mmCIF file of C-alpha atoms in Angstrom:
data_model
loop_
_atom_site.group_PDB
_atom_site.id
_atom_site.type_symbol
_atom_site.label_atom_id
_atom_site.label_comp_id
_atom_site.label_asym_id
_atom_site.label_seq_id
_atom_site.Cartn_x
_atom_site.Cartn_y
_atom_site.Cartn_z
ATOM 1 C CA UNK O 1 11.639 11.015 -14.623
ATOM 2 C CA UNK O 2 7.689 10.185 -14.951
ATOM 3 C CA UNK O 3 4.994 11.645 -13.371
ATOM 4 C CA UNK O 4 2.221 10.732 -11.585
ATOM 5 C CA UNK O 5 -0.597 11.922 -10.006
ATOM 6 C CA UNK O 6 -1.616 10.237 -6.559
ATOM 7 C CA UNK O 7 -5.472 11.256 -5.983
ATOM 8 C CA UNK O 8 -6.383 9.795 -2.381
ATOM 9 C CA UNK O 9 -8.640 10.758 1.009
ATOM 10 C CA UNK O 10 -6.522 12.692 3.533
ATOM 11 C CA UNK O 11 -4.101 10.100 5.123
ATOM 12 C CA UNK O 12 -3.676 11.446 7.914
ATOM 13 C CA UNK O 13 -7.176 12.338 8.828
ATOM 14 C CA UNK O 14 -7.483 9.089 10.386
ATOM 15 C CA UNK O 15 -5.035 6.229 11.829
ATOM 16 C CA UNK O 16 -7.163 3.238 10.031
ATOM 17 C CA UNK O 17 -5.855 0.473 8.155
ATOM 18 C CA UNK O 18 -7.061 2.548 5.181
ATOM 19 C CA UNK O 19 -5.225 5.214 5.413
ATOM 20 C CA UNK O 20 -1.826 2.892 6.104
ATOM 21 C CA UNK O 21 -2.460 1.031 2.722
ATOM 22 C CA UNK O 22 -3.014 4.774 1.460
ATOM 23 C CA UNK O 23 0.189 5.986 2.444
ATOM 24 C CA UNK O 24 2.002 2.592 1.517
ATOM 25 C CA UNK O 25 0.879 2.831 -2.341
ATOM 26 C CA UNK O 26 2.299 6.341 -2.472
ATOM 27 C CA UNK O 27 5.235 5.759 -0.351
ATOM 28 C CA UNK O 28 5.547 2.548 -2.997
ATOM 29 C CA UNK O 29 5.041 4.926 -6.430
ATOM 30 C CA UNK O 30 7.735 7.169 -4.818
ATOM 31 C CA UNK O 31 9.962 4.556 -3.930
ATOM 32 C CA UNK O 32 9.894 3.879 -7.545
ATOM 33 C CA UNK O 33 11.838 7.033 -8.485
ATOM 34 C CA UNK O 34 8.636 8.303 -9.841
ATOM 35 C CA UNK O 35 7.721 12.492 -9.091
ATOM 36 C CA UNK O 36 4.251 11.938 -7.529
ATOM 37 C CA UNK O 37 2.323 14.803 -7.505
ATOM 38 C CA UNK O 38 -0.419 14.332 -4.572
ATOM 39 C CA UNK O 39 -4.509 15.352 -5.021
ATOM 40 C CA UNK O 40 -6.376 14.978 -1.812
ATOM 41 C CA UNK O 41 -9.551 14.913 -1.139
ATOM 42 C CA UNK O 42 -10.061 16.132 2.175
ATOM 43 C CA UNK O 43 -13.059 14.805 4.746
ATOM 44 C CA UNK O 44 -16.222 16.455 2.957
ATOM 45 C CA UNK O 45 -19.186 18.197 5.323
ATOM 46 C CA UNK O 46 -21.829 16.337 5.552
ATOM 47 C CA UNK O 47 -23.548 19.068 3.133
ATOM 48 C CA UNK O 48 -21.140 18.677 0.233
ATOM 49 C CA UNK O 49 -21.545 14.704 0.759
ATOM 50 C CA UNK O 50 -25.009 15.024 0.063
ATOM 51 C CA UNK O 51 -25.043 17.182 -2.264
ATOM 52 C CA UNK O 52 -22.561 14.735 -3.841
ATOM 53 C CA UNK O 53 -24.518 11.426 -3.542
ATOM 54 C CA UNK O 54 -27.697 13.504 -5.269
ATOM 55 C CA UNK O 55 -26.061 14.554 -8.243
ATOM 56 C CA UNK O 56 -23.680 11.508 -8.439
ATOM 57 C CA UNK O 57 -20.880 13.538 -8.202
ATOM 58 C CA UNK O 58 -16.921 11.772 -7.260
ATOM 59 C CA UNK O 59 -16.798 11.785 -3.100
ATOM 60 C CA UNK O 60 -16.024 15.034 -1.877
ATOM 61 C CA UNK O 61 -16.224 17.268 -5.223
ATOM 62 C CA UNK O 62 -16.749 20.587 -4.424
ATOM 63 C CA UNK O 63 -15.586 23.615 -6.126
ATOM 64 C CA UNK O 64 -12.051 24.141 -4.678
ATOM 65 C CA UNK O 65 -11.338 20.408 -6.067
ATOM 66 C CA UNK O 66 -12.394 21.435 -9.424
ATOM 67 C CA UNK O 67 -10.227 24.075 -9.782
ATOM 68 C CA UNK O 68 -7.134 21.733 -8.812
ATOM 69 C CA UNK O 69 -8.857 18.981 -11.566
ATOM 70 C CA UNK O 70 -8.442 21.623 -14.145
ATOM 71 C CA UNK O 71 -4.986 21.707 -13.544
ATOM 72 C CA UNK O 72 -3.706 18.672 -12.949
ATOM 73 C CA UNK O 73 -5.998 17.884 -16.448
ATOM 74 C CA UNK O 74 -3.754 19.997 -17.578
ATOM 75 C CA UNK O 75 -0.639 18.557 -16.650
ATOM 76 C CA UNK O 76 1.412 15.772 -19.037
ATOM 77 C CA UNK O 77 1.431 12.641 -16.013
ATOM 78 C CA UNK O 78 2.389 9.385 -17.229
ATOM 79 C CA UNK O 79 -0.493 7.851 -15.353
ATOM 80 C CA UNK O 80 -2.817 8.622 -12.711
ATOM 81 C CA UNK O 81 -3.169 6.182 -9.271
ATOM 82 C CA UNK O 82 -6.743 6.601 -7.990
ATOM 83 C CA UNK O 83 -6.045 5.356 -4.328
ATOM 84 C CA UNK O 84 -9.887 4.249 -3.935
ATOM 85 C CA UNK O 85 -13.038 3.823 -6.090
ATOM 86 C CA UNK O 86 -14.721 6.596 -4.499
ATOM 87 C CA UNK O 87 -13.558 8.858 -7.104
ATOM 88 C CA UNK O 88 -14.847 7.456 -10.333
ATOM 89 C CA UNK O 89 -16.237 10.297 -12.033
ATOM 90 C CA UNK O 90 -13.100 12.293 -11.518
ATOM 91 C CA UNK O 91 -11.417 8.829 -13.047
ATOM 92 C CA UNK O 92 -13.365 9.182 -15.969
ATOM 93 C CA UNK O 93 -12.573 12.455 -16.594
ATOM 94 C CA UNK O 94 -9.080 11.957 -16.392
ATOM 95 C CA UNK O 95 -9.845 8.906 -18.933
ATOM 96 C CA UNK O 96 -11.476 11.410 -21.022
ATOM 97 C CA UNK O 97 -8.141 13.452 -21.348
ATOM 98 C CA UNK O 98 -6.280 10.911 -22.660
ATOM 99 C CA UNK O 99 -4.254 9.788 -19.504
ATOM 100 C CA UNK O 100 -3.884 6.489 -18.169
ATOM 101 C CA UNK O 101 -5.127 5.824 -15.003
ATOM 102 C CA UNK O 102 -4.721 2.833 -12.230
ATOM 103 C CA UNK O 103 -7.636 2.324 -9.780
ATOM 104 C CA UNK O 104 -6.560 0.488 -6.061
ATOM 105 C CA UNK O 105 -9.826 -0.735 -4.452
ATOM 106 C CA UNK O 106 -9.744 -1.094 -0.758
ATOM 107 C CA UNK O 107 -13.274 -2.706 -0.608
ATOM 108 C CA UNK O 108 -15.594 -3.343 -3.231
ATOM 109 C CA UNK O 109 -17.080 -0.762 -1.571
ATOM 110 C CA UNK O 110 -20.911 -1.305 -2.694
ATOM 111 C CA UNK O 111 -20.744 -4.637 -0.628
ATOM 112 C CA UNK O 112 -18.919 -3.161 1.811
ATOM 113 C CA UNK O 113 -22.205 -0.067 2.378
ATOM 114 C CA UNK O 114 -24.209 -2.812 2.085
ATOM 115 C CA UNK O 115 -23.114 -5.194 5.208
ATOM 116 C CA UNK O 116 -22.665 -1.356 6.409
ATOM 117 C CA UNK O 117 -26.160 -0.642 6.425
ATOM 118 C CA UNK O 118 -27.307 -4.179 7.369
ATOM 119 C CA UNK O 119 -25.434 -3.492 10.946
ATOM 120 C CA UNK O 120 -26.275 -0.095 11.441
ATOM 121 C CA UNK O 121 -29.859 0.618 9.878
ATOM 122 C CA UNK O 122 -29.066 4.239 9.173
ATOM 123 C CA UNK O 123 -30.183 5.800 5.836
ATOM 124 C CA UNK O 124 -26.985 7.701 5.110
ATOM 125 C CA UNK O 125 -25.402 4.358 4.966
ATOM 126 C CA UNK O 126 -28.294 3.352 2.542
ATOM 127 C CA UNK O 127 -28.019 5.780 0.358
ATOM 128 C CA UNK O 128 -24.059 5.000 -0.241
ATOM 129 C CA UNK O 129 -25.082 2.120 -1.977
ATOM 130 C CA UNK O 130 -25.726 3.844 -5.053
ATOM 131 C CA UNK O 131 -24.001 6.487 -4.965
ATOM 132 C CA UNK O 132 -21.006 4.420 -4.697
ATOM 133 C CA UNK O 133 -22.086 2.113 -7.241
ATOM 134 C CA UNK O 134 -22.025 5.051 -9.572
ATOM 135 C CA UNK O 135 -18.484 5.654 -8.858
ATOM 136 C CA UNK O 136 -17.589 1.867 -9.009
ATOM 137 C CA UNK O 137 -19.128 1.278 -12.066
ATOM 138 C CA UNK O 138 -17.094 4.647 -13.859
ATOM 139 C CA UNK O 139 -13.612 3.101 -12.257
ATOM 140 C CA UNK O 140 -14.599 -0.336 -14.202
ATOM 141 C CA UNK O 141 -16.102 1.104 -17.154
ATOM 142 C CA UNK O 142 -12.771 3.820 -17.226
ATOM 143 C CA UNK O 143 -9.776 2.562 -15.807
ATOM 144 C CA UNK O 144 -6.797 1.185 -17.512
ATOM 145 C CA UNK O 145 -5.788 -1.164 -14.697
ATOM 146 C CA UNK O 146 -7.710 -2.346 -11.261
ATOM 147 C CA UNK O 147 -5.785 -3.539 -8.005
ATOM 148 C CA UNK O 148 -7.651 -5.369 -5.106
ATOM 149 C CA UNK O 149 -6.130 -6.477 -1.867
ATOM 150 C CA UNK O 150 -7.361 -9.310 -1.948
ATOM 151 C CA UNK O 151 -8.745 -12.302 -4.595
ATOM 152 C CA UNK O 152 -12.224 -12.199 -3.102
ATOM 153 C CA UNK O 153 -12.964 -8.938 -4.131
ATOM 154 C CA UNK O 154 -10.815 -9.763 -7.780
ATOM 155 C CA UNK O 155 -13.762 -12.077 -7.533
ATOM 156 C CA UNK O 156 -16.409 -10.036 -6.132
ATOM 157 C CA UNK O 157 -15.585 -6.921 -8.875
ATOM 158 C CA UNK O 158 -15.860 -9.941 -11.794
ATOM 159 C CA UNK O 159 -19.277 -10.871 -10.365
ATOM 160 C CA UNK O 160 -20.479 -7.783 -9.954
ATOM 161 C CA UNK O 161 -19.424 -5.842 -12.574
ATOM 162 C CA UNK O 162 -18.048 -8.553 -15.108
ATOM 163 C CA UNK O 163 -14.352 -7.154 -14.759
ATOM 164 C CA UNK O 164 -11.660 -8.474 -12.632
ATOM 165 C CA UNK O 165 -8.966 -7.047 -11.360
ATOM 166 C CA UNK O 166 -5.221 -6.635 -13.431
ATOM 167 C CA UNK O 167 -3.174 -6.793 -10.059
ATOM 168 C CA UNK O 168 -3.849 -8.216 -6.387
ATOM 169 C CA UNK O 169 -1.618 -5.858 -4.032
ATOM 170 C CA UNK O 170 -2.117 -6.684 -0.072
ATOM 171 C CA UNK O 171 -1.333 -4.788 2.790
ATOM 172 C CA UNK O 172 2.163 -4.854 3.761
ATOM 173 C CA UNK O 173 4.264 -2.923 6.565
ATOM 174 C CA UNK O 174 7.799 -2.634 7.358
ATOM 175 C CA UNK O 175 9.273 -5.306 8.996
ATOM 176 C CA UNK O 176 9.556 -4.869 12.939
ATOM 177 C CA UNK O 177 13.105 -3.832 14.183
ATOM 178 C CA UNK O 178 13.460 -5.133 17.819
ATOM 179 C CA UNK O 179 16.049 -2.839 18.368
ATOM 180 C CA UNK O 180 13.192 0.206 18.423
ATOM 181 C CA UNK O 181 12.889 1.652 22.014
ATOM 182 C CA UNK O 182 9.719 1.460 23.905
ATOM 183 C CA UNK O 183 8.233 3.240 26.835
ATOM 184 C CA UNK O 184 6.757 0.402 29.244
ATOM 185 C CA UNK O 185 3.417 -0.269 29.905
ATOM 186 C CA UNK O 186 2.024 -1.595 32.712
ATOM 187 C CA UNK O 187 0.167 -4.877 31.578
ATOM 188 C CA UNK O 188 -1.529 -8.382 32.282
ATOM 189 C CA UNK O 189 0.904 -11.069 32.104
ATOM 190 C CA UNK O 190 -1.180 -13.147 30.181
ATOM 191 C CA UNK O 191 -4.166 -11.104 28.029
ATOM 192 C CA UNK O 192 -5.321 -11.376 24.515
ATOM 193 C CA UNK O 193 -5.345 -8.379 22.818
ATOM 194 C CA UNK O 194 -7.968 -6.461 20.213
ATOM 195 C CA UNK O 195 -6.989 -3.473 18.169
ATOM 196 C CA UNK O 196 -9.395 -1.219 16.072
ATOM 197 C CA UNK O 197 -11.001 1.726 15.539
ATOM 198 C CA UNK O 198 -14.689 2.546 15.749
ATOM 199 C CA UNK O 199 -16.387 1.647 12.682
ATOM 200 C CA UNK O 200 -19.431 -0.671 12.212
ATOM 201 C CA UNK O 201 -17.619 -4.238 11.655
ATOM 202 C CA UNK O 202 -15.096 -3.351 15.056
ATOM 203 C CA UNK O 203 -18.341 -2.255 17.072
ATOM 204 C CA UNK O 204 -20.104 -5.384 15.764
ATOM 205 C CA UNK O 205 -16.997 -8.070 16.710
ATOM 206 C CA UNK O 206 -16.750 -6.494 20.319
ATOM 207 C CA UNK O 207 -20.772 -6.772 20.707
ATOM 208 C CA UNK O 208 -20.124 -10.443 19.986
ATOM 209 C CA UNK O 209 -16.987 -10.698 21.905
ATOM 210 C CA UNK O 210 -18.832 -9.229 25.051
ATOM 211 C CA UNK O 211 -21.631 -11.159 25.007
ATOM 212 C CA UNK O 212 -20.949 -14.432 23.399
ATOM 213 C CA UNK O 213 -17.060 -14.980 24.301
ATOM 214 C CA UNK O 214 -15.583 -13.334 27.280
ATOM 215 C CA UNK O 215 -18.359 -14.540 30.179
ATOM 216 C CA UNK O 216 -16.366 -18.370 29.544
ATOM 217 C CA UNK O 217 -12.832 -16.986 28.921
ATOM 218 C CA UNK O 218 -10.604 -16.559 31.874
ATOM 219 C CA UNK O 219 -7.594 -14.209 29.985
ATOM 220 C CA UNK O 220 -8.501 -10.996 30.346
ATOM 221 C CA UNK O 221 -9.400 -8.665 26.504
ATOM 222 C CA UNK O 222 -7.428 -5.888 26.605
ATOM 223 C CA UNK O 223 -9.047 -3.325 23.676
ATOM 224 C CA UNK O 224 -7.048 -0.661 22.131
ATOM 225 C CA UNK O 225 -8.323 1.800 20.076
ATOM 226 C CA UNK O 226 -10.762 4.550 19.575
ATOM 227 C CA UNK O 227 -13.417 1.705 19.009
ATOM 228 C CA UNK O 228 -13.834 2.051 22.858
ATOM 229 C CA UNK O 229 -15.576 5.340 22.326
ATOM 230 C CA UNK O 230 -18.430 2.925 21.594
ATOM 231 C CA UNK O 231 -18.429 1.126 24.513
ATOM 232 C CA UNK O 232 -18.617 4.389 26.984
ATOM 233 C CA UNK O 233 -21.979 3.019 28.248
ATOM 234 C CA UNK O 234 -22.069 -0.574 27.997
ATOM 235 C CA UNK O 235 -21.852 -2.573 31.481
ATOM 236 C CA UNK O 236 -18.657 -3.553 32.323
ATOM 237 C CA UNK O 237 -17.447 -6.840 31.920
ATOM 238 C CA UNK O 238 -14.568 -7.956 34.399
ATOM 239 C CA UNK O 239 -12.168 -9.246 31.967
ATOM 240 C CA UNK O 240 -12.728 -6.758 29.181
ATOM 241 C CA UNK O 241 -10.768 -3.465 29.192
ATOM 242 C CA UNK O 242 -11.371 -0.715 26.846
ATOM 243 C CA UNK O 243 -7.898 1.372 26.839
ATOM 244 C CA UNK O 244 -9.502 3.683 24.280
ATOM 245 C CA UNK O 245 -6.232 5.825 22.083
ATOM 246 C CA UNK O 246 -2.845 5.154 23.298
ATOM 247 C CA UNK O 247 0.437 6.918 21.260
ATOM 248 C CA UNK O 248 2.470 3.331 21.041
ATOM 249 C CA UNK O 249 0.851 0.155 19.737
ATOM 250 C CA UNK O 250 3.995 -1.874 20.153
ATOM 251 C CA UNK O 251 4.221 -2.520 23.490
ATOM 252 C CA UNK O 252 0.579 -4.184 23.692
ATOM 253 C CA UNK O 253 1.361 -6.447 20.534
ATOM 254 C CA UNK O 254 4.376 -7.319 21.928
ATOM 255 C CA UNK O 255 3.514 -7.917 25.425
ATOM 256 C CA UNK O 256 0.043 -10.145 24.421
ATOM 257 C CA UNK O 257 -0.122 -13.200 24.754
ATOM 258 C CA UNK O 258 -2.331 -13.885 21.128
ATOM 259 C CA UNK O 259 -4.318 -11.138 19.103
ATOM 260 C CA UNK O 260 -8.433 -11.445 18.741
ATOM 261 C CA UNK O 261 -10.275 -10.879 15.727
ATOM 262 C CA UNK O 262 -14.006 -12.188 15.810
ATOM 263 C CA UNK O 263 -14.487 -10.010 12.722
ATOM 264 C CA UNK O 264 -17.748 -11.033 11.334
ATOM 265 C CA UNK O 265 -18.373 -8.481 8.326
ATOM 266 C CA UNK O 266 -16.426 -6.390 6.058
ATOM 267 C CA UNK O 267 -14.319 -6.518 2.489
ATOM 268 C CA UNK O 268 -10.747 -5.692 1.271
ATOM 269 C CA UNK O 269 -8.011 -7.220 3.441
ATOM 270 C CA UNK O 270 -8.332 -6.688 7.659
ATOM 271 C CA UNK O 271 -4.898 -4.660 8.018
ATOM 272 C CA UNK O 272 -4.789 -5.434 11.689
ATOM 273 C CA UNK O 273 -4.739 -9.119 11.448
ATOM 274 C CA UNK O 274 -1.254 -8.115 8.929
ATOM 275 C CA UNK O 275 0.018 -5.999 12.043
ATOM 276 C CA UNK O 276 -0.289 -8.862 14.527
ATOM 277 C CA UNK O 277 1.564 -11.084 12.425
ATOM 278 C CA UNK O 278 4.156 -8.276 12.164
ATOM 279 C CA UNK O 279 4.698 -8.776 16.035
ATOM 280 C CA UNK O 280 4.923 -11.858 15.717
ATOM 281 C CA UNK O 281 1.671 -12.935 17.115
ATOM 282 C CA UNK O 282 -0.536 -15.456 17.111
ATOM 283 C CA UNK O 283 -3.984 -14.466 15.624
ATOM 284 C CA UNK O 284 -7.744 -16.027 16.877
ATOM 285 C CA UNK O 285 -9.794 -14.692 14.411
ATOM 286 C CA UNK O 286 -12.668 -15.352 12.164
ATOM 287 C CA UNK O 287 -12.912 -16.761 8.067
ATOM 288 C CA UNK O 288 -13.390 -12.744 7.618
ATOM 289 C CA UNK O 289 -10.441 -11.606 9.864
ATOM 290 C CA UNK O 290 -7.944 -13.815 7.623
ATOM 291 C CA UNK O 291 -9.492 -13.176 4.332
ATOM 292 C CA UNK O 292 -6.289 -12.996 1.835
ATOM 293 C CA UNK O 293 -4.100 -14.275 4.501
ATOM 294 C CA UNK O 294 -2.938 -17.482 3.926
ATOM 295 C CA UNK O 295 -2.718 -18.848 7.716
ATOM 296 C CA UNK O 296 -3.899 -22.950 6.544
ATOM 297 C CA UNK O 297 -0.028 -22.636 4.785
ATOM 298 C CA UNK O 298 1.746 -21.251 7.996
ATOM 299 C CA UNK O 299 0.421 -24.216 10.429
ATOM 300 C CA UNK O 300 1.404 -22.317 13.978
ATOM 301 C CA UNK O 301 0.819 -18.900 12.840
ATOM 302 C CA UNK O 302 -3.219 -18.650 14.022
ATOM 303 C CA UNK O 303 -6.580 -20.307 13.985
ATOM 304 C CA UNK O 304 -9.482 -20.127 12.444
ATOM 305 C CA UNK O 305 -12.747 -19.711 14.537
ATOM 306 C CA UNK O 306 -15.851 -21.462 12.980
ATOM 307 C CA UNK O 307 -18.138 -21.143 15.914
ATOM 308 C CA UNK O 308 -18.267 -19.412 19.553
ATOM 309 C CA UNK O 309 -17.003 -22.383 21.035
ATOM 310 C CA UNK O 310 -13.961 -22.658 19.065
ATOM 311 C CA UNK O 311 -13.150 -18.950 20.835
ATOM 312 C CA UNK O 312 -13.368 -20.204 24.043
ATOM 313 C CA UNK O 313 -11.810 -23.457 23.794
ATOM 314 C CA UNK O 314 -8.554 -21.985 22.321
ATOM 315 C CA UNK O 315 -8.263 -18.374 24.511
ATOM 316 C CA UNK O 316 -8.868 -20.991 27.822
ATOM 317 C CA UNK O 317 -5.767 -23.369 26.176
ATOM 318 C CA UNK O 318 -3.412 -20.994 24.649
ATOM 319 C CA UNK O 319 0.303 -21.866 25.054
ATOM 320 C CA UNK O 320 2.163 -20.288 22.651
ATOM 321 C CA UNK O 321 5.253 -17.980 22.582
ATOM 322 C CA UNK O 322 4.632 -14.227 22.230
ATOM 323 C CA UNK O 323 7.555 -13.967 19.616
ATOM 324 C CA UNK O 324 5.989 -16.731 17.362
ATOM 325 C CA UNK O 325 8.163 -17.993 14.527
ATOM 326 C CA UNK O 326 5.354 -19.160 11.664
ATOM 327 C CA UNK O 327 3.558 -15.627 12.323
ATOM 328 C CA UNK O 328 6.778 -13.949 11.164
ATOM 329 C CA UNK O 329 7.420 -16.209 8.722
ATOM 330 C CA UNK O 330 3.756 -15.523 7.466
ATOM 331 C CA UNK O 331 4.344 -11.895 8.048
ATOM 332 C CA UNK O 332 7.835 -11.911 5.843
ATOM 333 C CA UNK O 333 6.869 -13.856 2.936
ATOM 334 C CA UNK O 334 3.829 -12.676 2.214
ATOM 335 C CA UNK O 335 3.207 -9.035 3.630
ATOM 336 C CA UNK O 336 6.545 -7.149 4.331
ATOM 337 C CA UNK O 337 7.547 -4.328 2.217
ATOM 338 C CA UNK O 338 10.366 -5.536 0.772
ATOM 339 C CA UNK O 339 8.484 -8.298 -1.201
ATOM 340 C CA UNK O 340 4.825 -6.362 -2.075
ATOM 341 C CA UNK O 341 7.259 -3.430 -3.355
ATOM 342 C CA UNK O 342 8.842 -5.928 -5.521
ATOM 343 C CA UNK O 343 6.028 -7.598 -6.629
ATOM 344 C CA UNK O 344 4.364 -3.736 -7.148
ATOM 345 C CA UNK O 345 7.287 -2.625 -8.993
ATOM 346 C CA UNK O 346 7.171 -5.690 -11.639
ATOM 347 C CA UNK O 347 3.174 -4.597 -12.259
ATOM 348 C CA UNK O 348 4.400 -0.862 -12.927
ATOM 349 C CA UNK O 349 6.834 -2.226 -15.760
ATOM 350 C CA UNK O 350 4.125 -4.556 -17.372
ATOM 351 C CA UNK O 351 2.044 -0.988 -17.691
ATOM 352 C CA UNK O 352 4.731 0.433 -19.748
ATOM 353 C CA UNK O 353 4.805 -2.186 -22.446
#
């Protein structure tokens, strides 16, 4: 049996669509019959992340994670999956050793701490930008193979850094099972629905949403998410509620009548637009919101908003089913689990040629 070492954030520090795709690419290398060893880098203090960006150090070195480095150096793995480009110095160590190594970018995250810092003006965002560059630049220079989500940032990491990537490996999700019991929830009968949590590009789509969109929409936004944590002081708009956390996401997709995404900034692949079409919902969203999705080949599936009026117009005239048949078409061709495994499982073999 090979081995491999999986070197990733802490997956379960946070319910984002990062840490989903994290624990898909190592439920997908186990699912391989592969023995996956796991190193995690767990949510650095904001001490140890300075200290990090200063010396150019990998994200969330410190000296506990060195002594697990030396060991897993140590260790005869087949390859190592670097689930992120945060971690390119510890990449090209294990480069350094001999060992083969696979790099998954999320973002190309030096664009992605740019628009960062664009929305929120603070210098810890600033000084990313670098830092992260650093690490980019060692995954590029280091790794054996690269994997986007998506083929803008293929595009983006050729521009940049005059390498593309070997693989493009969405998001994907199991497929719904209808049969799955739900608690009810009290709800609209007709709402559109947002989902996020509270990071810059979220915060940013609802500021637009709020002020530009909902005063000529008559369905009600129904928001859930800790991206409402944001909102705790903004003046309340009639037909926008902030639901904040809530344990079940599946009645709210199922129950809405179309998902909202006025995502204006950002990079990788937007994993909630994916989960919508998992539901089987049609999806209002922006160029950025269906980056890598191919909704112009599903005709049915969603729209693409160019403009503010283009919001309005189609939330005030919506009239589709909430079970809608080119979403999960969409959703089964081109993001289940069943064929991104596949597909991942073919680019595993080509490595071992």
């Amino acid at each position: 049996m090979k081995r491999v070492l999986f070197v990733s954030r802490d997956y379960n520090a946070r319910n984002d669509g990062g840490s989903a795709v994290a624990k898909r690419n190592l439920a997908f290398l186990k699912a391989l019959g592969l023995q996956v060893a796991e190193l995690t880098i767990g949510v650095p203090s904001l001490a140890v992340r300075l200290k990090n960006v200063l010396l150019r150090e990998s994200y969330g070195d410190r000296r506990s994670l060195r002594k697990q480095l030396k060991y897993h150096l140590s260790q005869p793995y087949d390859f190592v999956f670097f689930d992120g480009s945060h971690y390119g110095v510890y990449l090209r160590e294990f480069a350094r050793h001999g060992f083969k190594t696979i790099c998954f970018f999320h973002n190309v995250e030096v664009d992605y701490y740019q628009q960062k810092y664009k929305t929120t003006h603070q210098p810890q965002d600033k000084l990313m930008v670098g830092f992260i560059a650093h690490n980019e630049r060692c995954c590029i220079d280091h790794a054996s193979y690269l994997i986007t989500l998506n083929e803008r940032d293929n595009r983006q990491l050729q521009k940049r850094y005059h390498r593309g990537a070997d693989f493009i490996l969405p998001t994907s999700f199991d497929a719904y099972d209808a049969a799955e019991h739900h608690d009810p929830v009290k709800l609209p009968e007709q709402y559109v629905l947002f989902v996020g949590t509270n990071f810059f590009a979220n915060k940013e789509a609802m500021d637009y949403y709020i002020k530009d969109i909902a005063p000529s929409v008559h369905i009600p936004l129904i928001v859930v998410g800790n991206i409402a944590e944001a909102f705790q002081d903004a003046t309340a708009m009639p037909n926008v509620h902030f639901l904040g956390r809530v344990d079940d996401l599946a009645p709210y997709y199922l129950q809405a009548t179309a998902v909202v995404a006025p995502i204006l900034s950002g990079s990788g692949l937007k994993s909630k637009t994916v989960e919508a079409l998992r539901y089987g919902k049609y999806v209002i969203g922006s160029a950025e919101a269906f980056e890598g999705i191919p909704i112009l080949n599903y005709p049915g599936a969603g729209c693409e908003c160019h403009n503010t009026s283009d919001y309005i117009s189609l939330i005030n005239s919506l009239k589709v089913a909430k079970t809608n048949e080119a979403s999960l078409r969409l959703f089964d061709e081109q993001f289940s689990t069943a064929t991104q495994l596949k597909r991942f499982s073919e680019f595993i073999m080509s490595t071992e040629q």
